[in-house]
mmCIF file of C-alpha atoms in Angstrom:
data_model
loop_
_atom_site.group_PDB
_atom_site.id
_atom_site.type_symbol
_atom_site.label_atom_id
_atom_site.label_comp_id
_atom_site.label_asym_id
_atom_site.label_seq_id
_atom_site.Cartn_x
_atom_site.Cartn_y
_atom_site.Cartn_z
ATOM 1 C CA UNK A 818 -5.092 -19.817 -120.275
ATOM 2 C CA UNK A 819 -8.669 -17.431 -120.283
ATOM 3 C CA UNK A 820 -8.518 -16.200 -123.731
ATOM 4 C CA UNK A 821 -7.497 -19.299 -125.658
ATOM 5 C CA UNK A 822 -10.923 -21.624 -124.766
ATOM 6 C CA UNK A 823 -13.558 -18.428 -125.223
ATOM 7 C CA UNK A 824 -11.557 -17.443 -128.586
ATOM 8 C CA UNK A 825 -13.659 -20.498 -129.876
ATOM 9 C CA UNK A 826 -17.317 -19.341 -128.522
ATOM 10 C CA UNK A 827 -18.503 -22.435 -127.891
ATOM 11 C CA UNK A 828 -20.121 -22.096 -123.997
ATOM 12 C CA UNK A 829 -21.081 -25.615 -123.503
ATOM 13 C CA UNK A 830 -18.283 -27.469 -123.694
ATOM 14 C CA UNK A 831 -17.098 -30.314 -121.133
ATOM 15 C CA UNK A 832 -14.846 -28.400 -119.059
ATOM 16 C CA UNK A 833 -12.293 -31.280 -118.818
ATOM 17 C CA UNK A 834 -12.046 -31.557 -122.570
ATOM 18 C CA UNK A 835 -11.453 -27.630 -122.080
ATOM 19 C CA UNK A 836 -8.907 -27.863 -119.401
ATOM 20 C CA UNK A 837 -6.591 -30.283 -121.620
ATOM 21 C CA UNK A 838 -6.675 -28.725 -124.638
ATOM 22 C CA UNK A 839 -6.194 -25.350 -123.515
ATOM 23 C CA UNK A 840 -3.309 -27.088 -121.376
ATOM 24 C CA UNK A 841 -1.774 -28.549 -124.524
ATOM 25 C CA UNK A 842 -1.813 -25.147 -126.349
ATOM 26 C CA UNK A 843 0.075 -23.618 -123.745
ATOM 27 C CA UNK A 844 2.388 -26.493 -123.601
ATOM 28 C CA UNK A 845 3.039 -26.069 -127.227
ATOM 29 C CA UNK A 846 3.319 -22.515 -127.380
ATOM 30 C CA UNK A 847 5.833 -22.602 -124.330
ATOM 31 C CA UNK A 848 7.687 -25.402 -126.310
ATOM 32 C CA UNK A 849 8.150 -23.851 -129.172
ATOM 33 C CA UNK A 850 9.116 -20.384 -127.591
ATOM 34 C CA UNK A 851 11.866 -22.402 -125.310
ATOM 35 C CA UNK A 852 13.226 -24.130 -128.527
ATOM 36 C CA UNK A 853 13.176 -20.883 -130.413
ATOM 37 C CA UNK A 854 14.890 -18.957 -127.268
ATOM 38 C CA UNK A 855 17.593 -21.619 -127.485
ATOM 39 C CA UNK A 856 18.612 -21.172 -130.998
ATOM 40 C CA UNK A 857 19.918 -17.743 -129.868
ATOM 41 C CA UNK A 858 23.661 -17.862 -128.497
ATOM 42 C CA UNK A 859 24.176 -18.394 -124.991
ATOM 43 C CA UNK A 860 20.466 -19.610 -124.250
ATOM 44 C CA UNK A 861 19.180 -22.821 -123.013
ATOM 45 C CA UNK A 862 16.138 -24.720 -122.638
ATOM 46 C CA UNK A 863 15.043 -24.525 -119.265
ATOM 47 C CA UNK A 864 12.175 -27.261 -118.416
ATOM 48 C CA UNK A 865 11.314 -25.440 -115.225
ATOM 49 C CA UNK A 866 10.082 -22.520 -116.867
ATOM 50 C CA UNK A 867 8.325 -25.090 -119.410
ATOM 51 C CA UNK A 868 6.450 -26.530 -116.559
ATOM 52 C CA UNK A 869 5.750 -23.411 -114.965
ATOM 53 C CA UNK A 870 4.196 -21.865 -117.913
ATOM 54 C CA UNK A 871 2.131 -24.980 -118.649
ATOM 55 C CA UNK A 872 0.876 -24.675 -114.476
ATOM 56 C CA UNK A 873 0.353 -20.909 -115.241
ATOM 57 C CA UNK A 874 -1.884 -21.728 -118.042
ATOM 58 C CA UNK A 875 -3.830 -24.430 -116.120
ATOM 59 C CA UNK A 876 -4.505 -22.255 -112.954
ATOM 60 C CA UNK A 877 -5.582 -19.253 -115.181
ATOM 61 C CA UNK A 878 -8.201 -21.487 -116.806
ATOM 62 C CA UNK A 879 -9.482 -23.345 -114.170
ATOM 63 C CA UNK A 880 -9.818 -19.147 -112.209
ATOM 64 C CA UNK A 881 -11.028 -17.427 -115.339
ATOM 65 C CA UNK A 882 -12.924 -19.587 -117.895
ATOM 66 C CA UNK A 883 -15.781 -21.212 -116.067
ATOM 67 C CA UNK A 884 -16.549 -18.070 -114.297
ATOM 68 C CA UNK A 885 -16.491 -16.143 -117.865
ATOM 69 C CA UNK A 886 -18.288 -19.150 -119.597
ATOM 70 C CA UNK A 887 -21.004 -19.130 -117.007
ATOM 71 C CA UNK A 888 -22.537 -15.513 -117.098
ATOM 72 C CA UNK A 889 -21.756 -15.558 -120.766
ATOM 73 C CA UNK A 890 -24.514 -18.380 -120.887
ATOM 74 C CA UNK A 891 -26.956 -16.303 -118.726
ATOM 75 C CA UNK A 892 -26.575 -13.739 -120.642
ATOM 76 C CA UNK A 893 -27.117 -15.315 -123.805
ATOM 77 C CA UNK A 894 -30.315 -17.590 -122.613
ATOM 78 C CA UNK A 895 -32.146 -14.331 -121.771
ATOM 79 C CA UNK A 896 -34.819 -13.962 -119.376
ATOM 80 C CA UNK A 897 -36.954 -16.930 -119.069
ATOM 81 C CA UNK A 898 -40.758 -16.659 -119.939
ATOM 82 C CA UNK A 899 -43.446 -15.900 -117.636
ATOM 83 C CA UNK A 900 -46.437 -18.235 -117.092
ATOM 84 C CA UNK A 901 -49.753 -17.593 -119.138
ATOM 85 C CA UNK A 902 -52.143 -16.227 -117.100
ATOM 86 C CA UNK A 903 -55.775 -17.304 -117.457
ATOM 87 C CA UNK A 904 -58.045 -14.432 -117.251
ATOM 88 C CA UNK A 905 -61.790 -15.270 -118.228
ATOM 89 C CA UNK A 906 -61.346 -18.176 -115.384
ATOM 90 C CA UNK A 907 -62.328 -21.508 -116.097
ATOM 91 C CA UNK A 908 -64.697 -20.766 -118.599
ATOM 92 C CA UNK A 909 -62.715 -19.070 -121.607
ATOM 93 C CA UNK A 910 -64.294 -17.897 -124.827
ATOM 94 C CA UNK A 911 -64.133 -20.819 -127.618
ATOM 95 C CA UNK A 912 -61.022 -20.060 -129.832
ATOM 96 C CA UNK A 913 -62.048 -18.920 -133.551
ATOM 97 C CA UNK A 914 -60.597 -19.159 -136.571
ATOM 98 C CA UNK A 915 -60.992 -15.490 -138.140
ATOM 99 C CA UNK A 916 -61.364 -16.867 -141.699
ATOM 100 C CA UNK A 917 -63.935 -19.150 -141.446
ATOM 101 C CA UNK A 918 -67.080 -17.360 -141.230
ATOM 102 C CA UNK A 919 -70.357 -19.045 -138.706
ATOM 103 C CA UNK A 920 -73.204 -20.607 -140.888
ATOM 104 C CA UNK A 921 -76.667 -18.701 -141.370
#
């Protein structure tokens, strides 16, 4: 439920869209481990452990991955740029352009 939406390294992402498909996957994968589990001999599908593992998934995502996604995004913006300061006052120097020489 943390790993699966940061595996994709997208950091802006609606974090509904997020929720459900992460929800899905771990829906899926808990499907297809019950049906698997039940092929063995004296196994059964159990839905509670179905919907427990899809809860699981849900609660880890909504703890971990907006937490994770947000100082990943601070970290990755990187310090924001100071304000030019004006030092000659309100009278600067005329900008040049260094290859165009002044007439005689």
């Amino acid at each position: 439920g943390g790993l699966l939406p940061l595996a994709g390294g997208r950091l802006a992402v609606a974090p509904l869209m997020s929720l459900s498909r992460t929800v899905f996957a771990g829906v899926m994968i808990s499907l297809t481990l019950q049906l698997v589990r039940s092929g063995v001999a004296g196994q059964v599908l159990h839905v509670d452990e179905l919907l427990l593992n899809s809860a699981g998934v849900a609660v880890a995502h909504l703890a971990v991955v907006p937490l994770v996604r947000a100082r990943l995004r601070r970290r990755y913006e990187g310090p924001r740029p100071r304000p030019l300061r004006r030092e000659d006052g309100p009278q600067s120097a005329a900008p040049t352009i260094p290859r165009v020489k002044t007439a005689p």
